[in-house]
CSV table of C-alpha atoms in Angstrom, one decimal:
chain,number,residue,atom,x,y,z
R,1,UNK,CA,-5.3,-6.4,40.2
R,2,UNK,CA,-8.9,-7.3,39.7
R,3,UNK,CA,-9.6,-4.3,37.2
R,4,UNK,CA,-6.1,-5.3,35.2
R,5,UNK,CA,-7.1,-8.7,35.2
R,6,UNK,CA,-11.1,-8.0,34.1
R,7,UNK,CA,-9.6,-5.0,31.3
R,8,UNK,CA,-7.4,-8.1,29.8
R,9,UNK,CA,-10.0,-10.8,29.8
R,10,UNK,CA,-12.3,-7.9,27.8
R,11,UNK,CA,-9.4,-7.1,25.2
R,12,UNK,CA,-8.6,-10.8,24.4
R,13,UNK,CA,-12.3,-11.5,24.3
R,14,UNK,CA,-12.7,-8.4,21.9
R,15,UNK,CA,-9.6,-9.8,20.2
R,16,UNK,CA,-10.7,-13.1,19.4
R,17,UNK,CA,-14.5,-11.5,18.2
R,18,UNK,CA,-12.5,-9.3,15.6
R,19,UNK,CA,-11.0,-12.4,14.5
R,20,UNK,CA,-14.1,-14.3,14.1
R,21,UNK,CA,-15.4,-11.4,11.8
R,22,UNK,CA,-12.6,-11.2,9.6
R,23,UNK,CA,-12.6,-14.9,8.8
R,24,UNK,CA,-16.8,-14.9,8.7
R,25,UNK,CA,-16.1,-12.6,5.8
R,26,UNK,CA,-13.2,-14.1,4.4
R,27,UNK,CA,-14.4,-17.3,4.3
R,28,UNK,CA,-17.9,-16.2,3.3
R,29,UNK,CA,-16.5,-15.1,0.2
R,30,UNK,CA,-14.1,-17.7,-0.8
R,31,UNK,CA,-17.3,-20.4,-0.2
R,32,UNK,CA,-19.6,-18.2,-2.3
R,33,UNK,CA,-17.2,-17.1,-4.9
R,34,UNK,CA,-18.7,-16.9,-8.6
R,35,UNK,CA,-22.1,-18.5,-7.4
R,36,UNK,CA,-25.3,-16.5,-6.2
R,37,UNK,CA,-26.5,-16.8,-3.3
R,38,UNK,CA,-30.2,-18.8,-3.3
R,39,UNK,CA,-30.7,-19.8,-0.3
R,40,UNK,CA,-30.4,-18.3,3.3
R,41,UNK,CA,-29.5,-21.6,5.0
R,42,UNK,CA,-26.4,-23.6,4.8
R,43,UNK,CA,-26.0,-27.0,3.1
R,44,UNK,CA,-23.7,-29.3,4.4
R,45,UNK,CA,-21.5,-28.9,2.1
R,46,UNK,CA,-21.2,-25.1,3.0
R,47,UNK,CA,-21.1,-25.3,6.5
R,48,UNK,CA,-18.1,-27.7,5.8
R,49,UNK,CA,-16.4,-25.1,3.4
R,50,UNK,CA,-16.8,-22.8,6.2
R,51,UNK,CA,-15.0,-25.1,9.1
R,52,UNK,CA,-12.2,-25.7,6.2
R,53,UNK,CA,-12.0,-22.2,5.1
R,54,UNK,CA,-10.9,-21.5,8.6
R,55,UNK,CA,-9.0,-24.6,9.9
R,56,UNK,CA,-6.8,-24.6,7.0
R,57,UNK,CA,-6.2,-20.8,7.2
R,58,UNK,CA,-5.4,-21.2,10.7
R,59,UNK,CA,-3.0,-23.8,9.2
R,60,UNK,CA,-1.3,-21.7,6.9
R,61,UNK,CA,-1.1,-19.0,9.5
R,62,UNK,CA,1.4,-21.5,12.1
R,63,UNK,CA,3.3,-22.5,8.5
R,64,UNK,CA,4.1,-18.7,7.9
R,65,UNK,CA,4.9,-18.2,11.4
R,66,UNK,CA,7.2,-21.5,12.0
R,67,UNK,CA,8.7,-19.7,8.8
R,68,UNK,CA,9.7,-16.7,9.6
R,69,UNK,CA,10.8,-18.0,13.1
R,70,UNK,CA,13.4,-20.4,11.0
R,71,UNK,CA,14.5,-17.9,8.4
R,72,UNK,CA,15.4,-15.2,11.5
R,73,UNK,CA,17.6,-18.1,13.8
B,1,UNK,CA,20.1,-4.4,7.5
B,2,UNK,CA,17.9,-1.1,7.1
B,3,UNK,CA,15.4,-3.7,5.7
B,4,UNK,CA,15.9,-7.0,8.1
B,5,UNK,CA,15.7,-4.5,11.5
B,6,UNK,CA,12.6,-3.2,10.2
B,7,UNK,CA,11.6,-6.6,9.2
B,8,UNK,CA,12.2,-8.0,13.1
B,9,UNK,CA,9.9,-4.8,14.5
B,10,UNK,CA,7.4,-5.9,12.5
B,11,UNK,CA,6.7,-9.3,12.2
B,12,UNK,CA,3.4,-9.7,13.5
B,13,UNK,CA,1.8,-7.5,9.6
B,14,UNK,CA,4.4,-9.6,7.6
B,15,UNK,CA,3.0,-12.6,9.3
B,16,UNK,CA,-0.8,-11.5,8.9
B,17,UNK,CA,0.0,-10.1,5.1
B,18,UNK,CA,1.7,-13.6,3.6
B,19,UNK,CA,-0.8,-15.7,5.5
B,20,UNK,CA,-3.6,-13.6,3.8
B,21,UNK,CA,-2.0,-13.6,0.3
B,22,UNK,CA,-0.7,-16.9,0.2
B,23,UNK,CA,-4.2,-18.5,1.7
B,24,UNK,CA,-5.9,-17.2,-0.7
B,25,UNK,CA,-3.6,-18.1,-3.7
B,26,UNK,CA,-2.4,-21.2,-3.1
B,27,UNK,CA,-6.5,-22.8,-1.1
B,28,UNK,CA,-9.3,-22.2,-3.4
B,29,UNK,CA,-11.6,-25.0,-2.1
B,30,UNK,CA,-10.5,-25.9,1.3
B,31,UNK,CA,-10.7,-29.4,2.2
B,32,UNK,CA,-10.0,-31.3,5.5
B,33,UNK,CA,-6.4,-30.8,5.9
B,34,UNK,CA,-3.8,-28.8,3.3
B,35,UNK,CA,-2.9,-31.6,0.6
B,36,UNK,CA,0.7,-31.6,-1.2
B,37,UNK,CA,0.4,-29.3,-3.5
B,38,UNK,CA,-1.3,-26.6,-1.2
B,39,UNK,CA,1.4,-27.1,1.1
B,40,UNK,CA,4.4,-26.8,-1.8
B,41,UNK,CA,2.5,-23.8,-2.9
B,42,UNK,CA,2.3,-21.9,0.8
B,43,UNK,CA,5.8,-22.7,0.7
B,44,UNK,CA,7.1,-20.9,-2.7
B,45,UNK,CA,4.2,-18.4,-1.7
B,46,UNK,CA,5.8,-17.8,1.7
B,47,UNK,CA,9.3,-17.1,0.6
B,48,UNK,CA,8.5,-15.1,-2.5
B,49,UNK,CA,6.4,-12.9,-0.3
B,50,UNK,CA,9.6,-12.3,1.8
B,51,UNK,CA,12.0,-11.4,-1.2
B,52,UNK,CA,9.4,-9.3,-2.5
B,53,UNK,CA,8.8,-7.3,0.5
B,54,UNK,CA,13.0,-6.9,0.5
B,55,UNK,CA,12.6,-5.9,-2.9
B,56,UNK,CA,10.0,-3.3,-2.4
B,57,UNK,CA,12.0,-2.3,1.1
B,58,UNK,CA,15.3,-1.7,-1.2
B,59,UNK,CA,12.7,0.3,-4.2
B,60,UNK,CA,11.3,2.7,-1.3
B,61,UNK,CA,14.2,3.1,0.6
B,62,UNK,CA,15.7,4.0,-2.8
B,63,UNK,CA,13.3,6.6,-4.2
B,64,UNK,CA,13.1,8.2,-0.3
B,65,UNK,CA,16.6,8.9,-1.3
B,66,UNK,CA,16.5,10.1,-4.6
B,67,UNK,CA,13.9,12.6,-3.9
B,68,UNK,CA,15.7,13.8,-0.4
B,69,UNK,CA,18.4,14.7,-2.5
B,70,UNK,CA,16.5,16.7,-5.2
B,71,UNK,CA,15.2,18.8,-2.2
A,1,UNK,CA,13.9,17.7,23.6
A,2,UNK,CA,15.5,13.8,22.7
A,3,UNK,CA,13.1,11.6,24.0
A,4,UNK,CA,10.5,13.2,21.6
A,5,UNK,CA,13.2,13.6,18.3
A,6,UNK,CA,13.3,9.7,19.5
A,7,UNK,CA,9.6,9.3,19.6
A,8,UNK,CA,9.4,11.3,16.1
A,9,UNK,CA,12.0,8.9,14.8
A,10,UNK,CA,10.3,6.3,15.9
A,11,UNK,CA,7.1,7.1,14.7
A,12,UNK,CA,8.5,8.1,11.3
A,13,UNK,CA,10.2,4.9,11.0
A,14,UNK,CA,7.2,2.8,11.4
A,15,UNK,CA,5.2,4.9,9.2
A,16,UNK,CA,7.8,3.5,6.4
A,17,UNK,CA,7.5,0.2,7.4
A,18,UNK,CA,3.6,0.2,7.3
A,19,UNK,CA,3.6,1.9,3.6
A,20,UNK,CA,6.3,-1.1,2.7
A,21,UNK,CA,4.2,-3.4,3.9
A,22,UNK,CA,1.2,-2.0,1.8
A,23,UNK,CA,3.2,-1.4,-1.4
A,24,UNK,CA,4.8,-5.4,-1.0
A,25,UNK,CA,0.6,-6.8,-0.4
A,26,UNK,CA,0.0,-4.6,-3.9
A,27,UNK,CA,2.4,-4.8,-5.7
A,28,UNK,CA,2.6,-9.0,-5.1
A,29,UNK,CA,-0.8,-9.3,-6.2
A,30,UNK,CA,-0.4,-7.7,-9.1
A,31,UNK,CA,2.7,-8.9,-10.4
A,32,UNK,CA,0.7,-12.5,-9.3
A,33,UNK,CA,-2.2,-11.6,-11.4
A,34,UNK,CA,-3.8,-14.6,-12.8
A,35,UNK,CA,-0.7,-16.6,-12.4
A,36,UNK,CA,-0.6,-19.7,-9.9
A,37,UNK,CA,2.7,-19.3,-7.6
A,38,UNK,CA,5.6,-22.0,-9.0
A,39,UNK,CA,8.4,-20.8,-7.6
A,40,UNK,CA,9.7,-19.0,-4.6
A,41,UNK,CA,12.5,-17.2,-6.0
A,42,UNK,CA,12.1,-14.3,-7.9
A,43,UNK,CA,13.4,-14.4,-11.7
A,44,UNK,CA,14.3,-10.9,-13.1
A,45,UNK,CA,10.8,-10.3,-14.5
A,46,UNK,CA,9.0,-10.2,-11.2
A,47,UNK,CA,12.1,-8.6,-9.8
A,48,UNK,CA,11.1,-5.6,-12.4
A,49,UNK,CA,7.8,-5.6,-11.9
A,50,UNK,CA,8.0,-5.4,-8.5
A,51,UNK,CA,10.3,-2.0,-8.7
A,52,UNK,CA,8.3,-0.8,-11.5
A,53,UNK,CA,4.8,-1.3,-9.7
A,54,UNK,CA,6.2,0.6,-6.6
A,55,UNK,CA,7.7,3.7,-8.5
A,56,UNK,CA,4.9,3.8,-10.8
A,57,UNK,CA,2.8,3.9,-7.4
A,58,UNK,CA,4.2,6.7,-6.1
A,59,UNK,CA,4.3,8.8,-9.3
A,60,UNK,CA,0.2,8.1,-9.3
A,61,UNK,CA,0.6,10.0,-6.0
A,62,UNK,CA,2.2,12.7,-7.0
A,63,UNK,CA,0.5,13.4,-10.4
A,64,UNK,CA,-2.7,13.1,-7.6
A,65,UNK,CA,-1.3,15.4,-5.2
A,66,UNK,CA,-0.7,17.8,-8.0
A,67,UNK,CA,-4.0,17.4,-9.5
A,68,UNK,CA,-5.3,18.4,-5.8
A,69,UNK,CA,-3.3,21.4,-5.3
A,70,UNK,CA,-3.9,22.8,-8.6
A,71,UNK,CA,-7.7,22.3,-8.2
A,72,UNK,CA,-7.8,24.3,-4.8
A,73,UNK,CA,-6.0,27.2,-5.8
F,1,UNK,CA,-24.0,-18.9,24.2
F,2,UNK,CA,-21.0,-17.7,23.8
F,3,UNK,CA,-21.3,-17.3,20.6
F,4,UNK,CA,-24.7,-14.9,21.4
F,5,UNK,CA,-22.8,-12.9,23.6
F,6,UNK,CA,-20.0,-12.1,21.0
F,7,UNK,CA,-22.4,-11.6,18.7
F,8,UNK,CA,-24.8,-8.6,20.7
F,9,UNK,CA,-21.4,-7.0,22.1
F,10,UNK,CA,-20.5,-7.0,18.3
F,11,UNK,CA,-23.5,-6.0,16.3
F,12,UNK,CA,-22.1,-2.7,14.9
F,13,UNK,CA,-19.2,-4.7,13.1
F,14,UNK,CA,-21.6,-7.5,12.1
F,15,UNK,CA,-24.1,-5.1,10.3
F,16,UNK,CA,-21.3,-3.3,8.4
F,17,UNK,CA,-19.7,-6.8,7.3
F,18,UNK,CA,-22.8,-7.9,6.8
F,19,UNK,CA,-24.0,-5.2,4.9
F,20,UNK,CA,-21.4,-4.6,2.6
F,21,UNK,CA,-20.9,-8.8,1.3
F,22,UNK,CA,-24.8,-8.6,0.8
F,23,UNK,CA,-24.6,-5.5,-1.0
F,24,UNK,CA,-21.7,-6.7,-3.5
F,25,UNK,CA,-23.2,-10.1,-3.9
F,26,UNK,CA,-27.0,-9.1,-4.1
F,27,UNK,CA,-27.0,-5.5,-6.8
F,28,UNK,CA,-25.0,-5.7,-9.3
F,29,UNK,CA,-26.3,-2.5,-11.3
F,30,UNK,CA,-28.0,-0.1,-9.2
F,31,UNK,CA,-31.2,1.2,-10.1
F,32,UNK,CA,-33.7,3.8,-8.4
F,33,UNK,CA,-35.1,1.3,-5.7
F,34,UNK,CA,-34.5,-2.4,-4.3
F,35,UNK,CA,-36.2,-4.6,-6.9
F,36,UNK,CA,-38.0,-8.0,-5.8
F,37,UNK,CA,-35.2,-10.1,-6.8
F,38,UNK,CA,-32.5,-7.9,-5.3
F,39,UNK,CA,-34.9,-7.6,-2.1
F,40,UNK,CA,-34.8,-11.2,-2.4
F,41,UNK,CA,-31.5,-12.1,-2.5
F,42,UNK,CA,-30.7,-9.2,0.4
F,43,UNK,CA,-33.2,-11.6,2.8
F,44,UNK,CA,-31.1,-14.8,2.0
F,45,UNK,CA,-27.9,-13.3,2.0
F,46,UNK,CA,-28.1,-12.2,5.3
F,47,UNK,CA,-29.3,-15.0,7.0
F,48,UNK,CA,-26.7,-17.2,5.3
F,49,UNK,CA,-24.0,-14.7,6.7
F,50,UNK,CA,-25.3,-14.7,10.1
F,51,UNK,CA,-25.3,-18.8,10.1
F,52,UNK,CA,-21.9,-18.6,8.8
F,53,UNK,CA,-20.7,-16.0,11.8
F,54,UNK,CA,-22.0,-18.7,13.9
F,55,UNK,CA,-20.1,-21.8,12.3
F,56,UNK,CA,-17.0,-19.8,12.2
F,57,UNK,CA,-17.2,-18.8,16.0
F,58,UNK,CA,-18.0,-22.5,16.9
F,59,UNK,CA,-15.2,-23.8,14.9
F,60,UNK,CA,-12.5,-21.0,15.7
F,61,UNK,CA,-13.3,-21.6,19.8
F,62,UNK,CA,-12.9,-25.3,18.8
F,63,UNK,CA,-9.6,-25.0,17.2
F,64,UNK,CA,-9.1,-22.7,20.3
F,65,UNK,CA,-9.7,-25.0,23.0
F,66,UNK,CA,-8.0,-27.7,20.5
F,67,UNK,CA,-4.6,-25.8,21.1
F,68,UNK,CA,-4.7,-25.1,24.8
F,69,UNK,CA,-5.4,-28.7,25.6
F,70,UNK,CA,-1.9,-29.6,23.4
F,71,UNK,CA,0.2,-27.2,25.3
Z,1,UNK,CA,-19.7,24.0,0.5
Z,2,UNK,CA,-20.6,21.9,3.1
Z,3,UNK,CA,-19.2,19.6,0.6
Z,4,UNK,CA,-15.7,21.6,-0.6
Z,5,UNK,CA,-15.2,22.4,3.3
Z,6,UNK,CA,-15.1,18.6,4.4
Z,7,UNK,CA,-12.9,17.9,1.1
Z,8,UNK,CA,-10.0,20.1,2.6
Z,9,UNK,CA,-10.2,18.8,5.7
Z,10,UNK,CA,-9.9,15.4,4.5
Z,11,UNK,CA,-7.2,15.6,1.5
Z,12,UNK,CA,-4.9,13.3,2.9
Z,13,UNK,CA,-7.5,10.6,2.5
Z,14,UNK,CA,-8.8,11.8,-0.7
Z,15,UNK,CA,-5.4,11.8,-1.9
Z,16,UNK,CA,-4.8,8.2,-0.5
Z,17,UNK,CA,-8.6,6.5,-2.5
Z,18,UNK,CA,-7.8,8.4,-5.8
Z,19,UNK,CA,-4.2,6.9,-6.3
Z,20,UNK,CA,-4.9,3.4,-5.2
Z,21,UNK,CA,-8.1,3.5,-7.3
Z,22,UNK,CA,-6.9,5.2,-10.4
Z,23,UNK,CA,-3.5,3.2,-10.5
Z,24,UNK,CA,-5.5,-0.1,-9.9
Z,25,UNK,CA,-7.2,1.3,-12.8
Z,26,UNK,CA,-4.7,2.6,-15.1
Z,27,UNK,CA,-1.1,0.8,-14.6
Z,28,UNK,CA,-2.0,-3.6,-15.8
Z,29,UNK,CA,1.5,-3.8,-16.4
Z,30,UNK,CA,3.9,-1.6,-14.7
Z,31,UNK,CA,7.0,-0.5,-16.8
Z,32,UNK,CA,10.0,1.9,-16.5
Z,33,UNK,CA,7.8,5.1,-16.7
Z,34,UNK,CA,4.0,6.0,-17.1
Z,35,UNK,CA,3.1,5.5,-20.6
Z,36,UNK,CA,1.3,8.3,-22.4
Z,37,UNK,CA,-2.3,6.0,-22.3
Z,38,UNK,CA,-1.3,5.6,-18.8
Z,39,UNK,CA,-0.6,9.1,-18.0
Z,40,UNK,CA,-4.0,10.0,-19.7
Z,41,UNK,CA,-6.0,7.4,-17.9
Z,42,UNK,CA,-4.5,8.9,-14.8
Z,43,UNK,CA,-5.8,12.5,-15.6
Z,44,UNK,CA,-9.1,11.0,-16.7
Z,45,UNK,CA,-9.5,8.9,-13.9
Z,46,UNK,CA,-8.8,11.7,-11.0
Z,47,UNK,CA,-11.1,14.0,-12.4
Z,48,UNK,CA,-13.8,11.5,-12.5
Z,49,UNK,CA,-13.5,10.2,-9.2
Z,50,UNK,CA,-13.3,13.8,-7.5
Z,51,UNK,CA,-16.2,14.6,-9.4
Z,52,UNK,CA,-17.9,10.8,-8.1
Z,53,UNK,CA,-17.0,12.2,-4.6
Z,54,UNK,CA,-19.0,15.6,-5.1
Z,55,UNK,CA,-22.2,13.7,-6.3
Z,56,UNK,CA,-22.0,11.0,-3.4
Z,57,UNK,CA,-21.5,13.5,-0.7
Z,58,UNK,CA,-24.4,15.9,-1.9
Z,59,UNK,CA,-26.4,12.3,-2.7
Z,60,UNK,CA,-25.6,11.1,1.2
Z,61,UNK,CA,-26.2,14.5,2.6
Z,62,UNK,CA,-29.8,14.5,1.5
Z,63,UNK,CA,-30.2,11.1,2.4
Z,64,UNK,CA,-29.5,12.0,5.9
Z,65,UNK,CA,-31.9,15.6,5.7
Z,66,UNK,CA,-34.8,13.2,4.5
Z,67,UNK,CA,-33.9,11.0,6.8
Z,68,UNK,CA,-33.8,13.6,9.8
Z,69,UNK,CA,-37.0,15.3,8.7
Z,70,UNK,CA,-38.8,12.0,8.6
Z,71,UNK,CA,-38.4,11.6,12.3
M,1,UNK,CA,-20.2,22.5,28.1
M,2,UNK,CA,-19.5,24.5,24.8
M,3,UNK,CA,-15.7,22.7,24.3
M,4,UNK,CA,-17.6,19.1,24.8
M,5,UNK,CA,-20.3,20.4,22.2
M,6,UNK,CA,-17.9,21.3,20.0
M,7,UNK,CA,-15.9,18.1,19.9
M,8,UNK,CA,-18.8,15.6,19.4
M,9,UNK,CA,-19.5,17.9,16.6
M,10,UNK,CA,-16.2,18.0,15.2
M,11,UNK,CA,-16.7,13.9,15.9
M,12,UNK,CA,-19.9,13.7,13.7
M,13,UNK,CA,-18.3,15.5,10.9
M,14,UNK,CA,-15.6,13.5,10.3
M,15,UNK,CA,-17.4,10.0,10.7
M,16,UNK,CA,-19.9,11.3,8.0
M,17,UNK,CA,-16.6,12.4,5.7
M,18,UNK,CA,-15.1,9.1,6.6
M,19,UNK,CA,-18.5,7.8,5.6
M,20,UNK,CA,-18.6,9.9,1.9
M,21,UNK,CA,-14.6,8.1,1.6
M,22,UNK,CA,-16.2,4.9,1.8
M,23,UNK,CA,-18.9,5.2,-0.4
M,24,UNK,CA,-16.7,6.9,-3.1
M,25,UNK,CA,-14.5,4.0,-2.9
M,26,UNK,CA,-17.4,1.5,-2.9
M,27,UNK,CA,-19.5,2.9,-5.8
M,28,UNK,CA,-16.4,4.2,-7.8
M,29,UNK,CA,-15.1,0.8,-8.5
M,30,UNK,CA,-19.0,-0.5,-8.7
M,31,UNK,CA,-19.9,1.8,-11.3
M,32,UNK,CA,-16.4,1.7,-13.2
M,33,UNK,CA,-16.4,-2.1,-12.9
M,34,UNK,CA,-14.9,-4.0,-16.1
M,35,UNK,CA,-14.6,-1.0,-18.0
M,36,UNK,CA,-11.8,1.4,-19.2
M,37,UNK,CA,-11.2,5.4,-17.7
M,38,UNK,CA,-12.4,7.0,-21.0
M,39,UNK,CA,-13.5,10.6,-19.7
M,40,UNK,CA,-12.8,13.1,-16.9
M,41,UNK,CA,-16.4,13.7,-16.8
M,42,UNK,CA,-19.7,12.2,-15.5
M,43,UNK,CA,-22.7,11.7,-18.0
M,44,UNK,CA,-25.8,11.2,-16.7
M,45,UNK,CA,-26.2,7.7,-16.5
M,46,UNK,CA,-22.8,7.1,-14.3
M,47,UNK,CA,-24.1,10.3,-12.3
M,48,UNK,CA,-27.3,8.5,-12.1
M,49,UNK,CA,-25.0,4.8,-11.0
M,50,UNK,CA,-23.6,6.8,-8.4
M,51,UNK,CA,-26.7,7.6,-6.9
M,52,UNK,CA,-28.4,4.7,-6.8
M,53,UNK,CA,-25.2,2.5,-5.3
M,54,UNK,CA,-25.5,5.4,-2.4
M,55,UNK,CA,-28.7,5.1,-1.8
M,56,UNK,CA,-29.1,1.0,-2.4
M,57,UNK,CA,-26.1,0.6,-0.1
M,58,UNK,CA,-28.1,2.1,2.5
M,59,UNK,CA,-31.1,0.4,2.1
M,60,UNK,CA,-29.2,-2.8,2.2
M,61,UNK,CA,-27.8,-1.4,5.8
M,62,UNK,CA,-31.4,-0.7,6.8
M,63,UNK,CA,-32.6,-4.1,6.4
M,64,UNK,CA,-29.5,-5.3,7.9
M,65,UNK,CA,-29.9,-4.1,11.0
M,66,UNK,CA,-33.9,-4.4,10.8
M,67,UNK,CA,-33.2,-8.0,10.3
M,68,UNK,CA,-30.3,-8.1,13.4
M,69,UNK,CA,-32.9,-6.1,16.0
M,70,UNK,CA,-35.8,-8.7,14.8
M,71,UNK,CA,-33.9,-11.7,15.3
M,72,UNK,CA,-32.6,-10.3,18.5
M,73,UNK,CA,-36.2,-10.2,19.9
């Protein structure tokens, strides 16, 4: 039970790090779309681009999915 | 009903492929929280995604078909 | 013998279902090219587009595969 | 910290994500080496992507926790 | 060889780059058939990205001998 | 031994062909970018683009993970 439980902790933890890299790079592109990049830090305007970039795909995720869960009842 | 079974077994990439497309057409600058008109726009995105995946189900299904028969 | 023609089935069946759901992600973003989303029907334009952009696909792939086969002989 | 620990376990993806967005963004026409300003840009791009990976994480395990506390 | 060897093996995936590219490329405004610009742009286009795909892998295969012999 | 050998080989070979499919793809649409198909053929100077997009994306990779190991210290 132990090694079930630990190979299921590992896969939801690799999971959710997949996740984070596919929205650091989606997001990383829609915040620095048609602009160079001049700086290597982040301005607090960007780092808030970022946290929106994500919460409101996040948002639009649990609209698609409340959805299709209505369109198939 | 070909279309809608295949539809139910997949869910999970329709889900992941309308949330992608219609994120990033309908949110260009995302602010703190999805105003009106990003909201109407996920909306019209969200269903025209569906009827075009049934039309392009319908188109494949079609041309498997045609070109079975030609065998 | 039948649980692998099932398995074979199977697997052939989701194949399908993964190359729909490729041609539907672009095919909608070109016949969405440059154009905001205002409705969510589909008028008979888009309807056409969307048939034409599949079949149009697929006869790119087989003017390819031909291309291939000729070069290797 | 958990962040760091995503992050080491993760390094192959985060180099090819990393190296690819900096690469688009950074040379535009290539030419027969790195020049200053491309070298330049490479330097800032890729600290601005790591701080990025690291706002996302934060956030995403915020919105995380966010959720399971609702339920 | 090396080169033509490794292009057999992998056809399928060769197959699968040059369409997507070369109808990305070719087919703006998909009709009822492939136009004769369109058909021609799709002959053009394969044969430059098969020949793009002989000078990369000879261009990465050095890379990685100098690379080797360096050590 | 030999079988194991063998395999890892096999391995290697098709993560450097994956490899060459990536950086076709990559420097393709790079060195094609916001221009028509007009030839078959390669003249020199898209040769020469070819090239140098290889050979730039990997520098760009080496000071990636240069950067990565440094701040890792």
């Amino acid at each position: 039970k132990d090694i079930m439980q630990f190979i299921e902790s590992e896969q939801s933890k690799s999971k959710v790090q997949l996740s984070i890299h596919n929205f650091t790079d989606m997001c990383f592109k829609k915040c620095n779309a048609n602009r160079p990049i001049t700086s290597g830090g982040l301005d607090s305007n960007e780092e808030q681009c970022l946290t929106n970039c994500l919460n409101r795909f996040l948002d639009t995720n649990i609209k698609v999915v409340q959805a299709l869960q209505g369109s198939s009842k | 009903q070909i279309a809608q079974e295949l539809a139910v077994a997949n869910a999970t990439e329709l889900v992941s492929k309308i949330t992608e497309n219609c994120f990033e057409k309908c949110i260009v600058n995302p602010s703190v929280a999805l105003n009106a008109q990003e909201d109407y726009c996920v909306n019209q995105c969200l269903e025209k995604y569906m009827r075009s995946w049934n039309v392009i189900s319908k188109a494949y299904i079609t041309r498997i078909q045609q070109s079975s028969a030609e065998k």
